[in-house]
Coordinates of C-alpha atoms in Angstrom, one line a residue:
Chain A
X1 CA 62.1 31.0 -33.3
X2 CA 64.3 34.2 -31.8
X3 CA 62.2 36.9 -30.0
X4 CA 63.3 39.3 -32.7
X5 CA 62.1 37.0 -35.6
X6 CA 58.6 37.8 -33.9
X7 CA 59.2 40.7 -33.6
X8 CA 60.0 41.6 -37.0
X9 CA 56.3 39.1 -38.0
X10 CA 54.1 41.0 -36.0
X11 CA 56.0 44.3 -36.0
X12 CA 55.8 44.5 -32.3
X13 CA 56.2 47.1 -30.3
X14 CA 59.2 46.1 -27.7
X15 CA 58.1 47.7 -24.4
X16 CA 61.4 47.2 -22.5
X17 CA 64.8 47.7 -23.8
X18 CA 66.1 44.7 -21.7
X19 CA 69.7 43.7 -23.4
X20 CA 70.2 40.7 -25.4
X21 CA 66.1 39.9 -25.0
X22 CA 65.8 39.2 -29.5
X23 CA 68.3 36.4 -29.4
X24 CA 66.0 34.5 -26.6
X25 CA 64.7 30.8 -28.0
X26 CA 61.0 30.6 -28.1
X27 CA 59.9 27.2 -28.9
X28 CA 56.0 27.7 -28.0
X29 CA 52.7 29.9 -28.1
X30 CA 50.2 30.1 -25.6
X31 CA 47.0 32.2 -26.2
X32 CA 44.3 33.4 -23.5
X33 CA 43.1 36.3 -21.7
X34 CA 41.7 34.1 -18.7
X35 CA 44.8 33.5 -16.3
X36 CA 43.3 30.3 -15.1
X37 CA 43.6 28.9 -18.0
X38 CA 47.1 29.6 -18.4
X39 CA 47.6 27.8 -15.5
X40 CA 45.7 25.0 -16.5
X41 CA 46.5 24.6 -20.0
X42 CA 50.0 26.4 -21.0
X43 CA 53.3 24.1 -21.5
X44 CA 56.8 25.2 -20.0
X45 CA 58.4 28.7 -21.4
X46 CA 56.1 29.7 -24.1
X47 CA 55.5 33.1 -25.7
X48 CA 51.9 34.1 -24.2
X49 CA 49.5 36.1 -26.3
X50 CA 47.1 37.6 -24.3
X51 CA 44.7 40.8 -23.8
X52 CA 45.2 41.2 -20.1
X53 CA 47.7 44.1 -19.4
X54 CA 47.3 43.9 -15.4
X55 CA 49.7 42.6 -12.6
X56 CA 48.4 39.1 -12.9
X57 CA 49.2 38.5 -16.5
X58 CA 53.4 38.9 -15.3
X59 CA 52.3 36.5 -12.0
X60 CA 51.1 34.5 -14.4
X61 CA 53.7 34.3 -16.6
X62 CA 56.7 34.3 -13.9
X63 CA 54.9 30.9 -12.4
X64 CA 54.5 28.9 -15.9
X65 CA 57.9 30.1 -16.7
X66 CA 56.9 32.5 -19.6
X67 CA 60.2 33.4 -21.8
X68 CA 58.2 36.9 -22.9
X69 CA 54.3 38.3 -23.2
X70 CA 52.9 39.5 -25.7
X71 CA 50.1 41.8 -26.0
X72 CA 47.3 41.9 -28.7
X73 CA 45.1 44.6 -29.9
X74 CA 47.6 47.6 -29.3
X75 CA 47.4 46.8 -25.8
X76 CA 50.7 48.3 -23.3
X77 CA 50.4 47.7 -19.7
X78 CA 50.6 50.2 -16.8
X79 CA 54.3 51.5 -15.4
X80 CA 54.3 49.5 -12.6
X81 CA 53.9 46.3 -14.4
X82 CA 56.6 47.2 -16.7
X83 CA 58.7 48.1 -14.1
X84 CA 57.8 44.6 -12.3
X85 CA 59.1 43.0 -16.3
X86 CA 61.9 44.9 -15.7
X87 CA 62.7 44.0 -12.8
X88 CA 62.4 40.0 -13.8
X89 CA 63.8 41.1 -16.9
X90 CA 60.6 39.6 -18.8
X91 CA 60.6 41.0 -22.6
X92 CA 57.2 42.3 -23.1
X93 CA 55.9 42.9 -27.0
X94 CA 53.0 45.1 -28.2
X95 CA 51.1 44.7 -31.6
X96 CA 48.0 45.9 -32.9
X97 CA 46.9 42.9 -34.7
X98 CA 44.1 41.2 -32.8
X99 CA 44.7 37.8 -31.2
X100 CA 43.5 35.5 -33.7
X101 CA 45.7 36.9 -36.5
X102 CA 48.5 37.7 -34.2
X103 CA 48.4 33.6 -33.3
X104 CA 47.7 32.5 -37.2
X105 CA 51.0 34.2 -38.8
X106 CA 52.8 32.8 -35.6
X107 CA 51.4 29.5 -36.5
X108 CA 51.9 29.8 -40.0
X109 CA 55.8 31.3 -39.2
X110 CA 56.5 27.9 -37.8
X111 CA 55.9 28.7 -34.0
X112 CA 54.0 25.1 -32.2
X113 CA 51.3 25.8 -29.4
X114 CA 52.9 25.0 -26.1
X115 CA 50.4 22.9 -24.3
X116 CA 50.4 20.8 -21.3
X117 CA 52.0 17.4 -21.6
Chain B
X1 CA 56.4 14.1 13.0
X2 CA 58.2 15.0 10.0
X3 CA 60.8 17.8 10.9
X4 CA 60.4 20.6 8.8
X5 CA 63.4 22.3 6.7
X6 CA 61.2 25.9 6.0
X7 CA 57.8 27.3 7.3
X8 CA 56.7 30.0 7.1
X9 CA 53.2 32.2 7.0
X10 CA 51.5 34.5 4.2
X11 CA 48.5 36.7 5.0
X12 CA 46.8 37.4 1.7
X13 CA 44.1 40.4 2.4
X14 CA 40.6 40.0 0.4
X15 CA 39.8 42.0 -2.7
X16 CA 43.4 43.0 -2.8
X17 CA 44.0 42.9 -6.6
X18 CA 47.3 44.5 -7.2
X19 CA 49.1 42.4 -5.2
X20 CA 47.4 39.0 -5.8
X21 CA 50.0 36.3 -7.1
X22 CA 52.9 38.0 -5.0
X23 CA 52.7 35.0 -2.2
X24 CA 52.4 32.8 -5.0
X25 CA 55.7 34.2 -6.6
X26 CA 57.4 34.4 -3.5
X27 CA 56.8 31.0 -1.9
X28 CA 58.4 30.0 -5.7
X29 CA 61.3 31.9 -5.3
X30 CA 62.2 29.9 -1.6
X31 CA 61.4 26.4 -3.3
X32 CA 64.2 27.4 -6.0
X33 CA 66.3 28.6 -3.7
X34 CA 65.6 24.9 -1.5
X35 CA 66.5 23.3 -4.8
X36 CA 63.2 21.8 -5.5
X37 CA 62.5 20.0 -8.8
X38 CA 61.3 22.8 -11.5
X39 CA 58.1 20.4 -12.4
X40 CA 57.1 20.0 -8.8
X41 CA 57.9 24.1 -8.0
X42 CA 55.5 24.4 -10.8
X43 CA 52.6 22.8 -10.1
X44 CA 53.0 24.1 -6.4
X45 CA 53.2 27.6 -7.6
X46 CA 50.3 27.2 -9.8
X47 CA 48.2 25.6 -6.6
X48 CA 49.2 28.3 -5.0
X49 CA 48.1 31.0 -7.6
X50 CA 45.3 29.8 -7.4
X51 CA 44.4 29.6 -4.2
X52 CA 45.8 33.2 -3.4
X53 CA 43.2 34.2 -5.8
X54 CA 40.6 32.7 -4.7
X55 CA 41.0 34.3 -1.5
X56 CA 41.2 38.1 -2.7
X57 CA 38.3 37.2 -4.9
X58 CA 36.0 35.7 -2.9
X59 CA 37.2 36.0 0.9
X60 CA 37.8 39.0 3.7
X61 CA 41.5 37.6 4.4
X62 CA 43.3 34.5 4.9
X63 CA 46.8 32.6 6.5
X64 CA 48.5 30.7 3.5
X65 CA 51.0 28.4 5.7
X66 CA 53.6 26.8 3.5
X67 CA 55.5 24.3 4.9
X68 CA 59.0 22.0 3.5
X69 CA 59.9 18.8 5.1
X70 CA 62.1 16.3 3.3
X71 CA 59.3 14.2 2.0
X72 CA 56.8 16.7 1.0
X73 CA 55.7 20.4 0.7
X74 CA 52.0 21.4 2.4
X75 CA 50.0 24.2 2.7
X76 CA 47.1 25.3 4.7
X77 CA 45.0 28.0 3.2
X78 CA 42.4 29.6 6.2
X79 CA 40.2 32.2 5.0
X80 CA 37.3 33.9 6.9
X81 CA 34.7 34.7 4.1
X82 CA 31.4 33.6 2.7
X83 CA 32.9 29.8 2.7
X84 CA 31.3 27.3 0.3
X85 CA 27.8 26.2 0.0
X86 CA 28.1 23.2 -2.2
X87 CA 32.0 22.2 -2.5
X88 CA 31.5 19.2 -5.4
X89 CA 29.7 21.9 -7.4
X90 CA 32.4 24.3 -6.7
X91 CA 35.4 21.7 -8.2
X92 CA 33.0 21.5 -11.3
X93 CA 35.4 22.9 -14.2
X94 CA 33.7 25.8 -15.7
X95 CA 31.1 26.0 -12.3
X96 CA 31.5 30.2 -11.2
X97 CA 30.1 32.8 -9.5
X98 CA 32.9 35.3 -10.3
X99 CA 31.8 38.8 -11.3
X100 CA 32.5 40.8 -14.1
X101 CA 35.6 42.7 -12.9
X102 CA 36.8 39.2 -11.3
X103 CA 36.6 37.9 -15.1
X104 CA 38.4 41.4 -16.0
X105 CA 40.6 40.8 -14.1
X106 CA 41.4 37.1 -15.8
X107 CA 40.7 35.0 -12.9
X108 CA 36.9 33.6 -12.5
X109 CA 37.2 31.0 -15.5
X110 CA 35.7 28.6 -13.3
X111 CA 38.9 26.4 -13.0
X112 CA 40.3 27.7 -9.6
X113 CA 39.4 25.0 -7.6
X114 CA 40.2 22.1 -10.4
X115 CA 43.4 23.6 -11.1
X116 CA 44.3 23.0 -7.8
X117 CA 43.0 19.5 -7.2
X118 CA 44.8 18.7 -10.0
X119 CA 48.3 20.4 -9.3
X120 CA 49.0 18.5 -6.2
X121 CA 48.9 14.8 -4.7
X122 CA 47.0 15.6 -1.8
X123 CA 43.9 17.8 -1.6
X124 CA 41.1 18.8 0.6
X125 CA 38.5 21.4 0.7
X126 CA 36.7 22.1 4.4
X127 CA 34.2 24.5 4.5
X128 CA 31.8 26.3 6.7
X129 CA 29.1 28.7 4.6
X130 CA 29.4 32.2 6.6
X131 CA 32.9 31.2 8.4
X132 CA 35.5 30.4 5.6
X133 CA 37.4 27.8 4.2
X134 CA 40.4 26.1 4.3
X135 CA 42.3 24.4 1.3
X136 CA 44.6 21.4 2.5
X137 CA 47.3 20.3 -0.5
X138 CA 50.2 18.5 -0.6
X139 CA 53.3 18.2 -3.3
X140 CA 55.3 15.2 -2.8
X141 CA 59.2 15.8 -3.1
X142 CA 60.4 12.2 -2.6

């Protein structure tokens, strides 16, 4: 699924204007606002959904190779950390649907949880 | 002795927040550029996260040494901090004593310590309660 197809699902928000970042290839989900978790749990390049709008969530995402964040619950992150997504060119999406019905029209659009092999 | 292609040491200061995962990100970026597999970068990095956490949550400051040889990647993580009372109950999954804004903060799931035993080939926990601890893991590369 292209970034831009989610986008248009969820109507997200796209916090960064970063060029070219709707034709990217997602090919996962991962969902959680606990980072350790993410580390434990996530596959390779997912989408993450997740609650946590601090520093750690892009640390997070930069070393399980996320392909773009996004956040649930109308959530945007501070300037710093969008600068920081900027700078790694990371797309980062806002919607205000809550996590569990921001995951279940993902799921139901055709996009597979990324897990762990 | 196995001669070492890159060393190089990380001082990660306790209860620093914003910048916890930085050392983490950056000792990624010099695998990539050494050409190291993808899957082995990322269970390093996530060791690594990890532990870098573990230290600005729970310690006063620690040395991360990373170290490359041809055969293997290690790292010595030496905090001075409260150390560990009971280390087996400490690599129980879920087992925590993280606070509130630790949890807030999306770190203090209880899966710190696990993660990292089971990220890596080699791994070993030495603590003294009052003193500190040091984590001891290795990646293989060969």
């Amino acid at each position: 699924m292209l970034l831009a197809e989610i986008v248009s699902l969820l109507g997200c928000t796209e916090l960064l204007d970063l060029e070219g970042a709707g034709n990217r290839e997602i090919t996962g989900c991962f969902a959680a606002d606990l980072m350790s978790e993410v580390l434990a749990f996530c596959g390779h390049g997912p989408l993450l959904v997740t609650g946590l709008t601090n520093v750690q969530s892009l640390h997070t995402a930069e070393i399980v190779d996320v392909k773009a964040i996004l956040y649930v619950n109308g959530k945007c992150p501070d300037v710093q950390v969008l600068a920081l997504a900027r700078a790694r060119e990371l797309p980062l999406l806002s919607t205000t649907m809550t996590m569990y019905e921001a995951c279940g029209r993902l799921h139901r659009g055709g996009l597979p949880a990324s897990t762990k092999v | 002795m196995k001669e070492p292609l890159y060393a190089e040491s990380f001082k990660i200061r306790g209860g620093d927040f914003e910048h916890g995962g930085e050392v983490a990100t950056r000792i990624k970026s010099i695998c990539k550029e050494l050409g190291i597999r993808p899957d082995l970068i990322r269970r390093l990095s996530i060791a690594n996260f990890e532990a870098e956490m573990n230290v600005i949550m729970y310690a006063d400051e620690a040395d991360l040494c990373f170290q490359v040889s041809t055969e293997d990647v290690r790292v010595v993580v030496a905090d001075r901090g409260q150390g560990i009372s009971d280390i087996e109950l400490a690599m129980t999954p879920g087992w925590s004593t993280a606070t509130a804004e630790m949890r807030a903060r999306g770190f203090g799931a209880g899966l710190g310590l696990p993660n990292i035993r089971n990220s890596v080939d080699e791994f070993r926990v030495d603590s003294r309660p009052g003193a500190g601890t040091t984590l001891t893991y290795v990646v293989r590369i060969a």
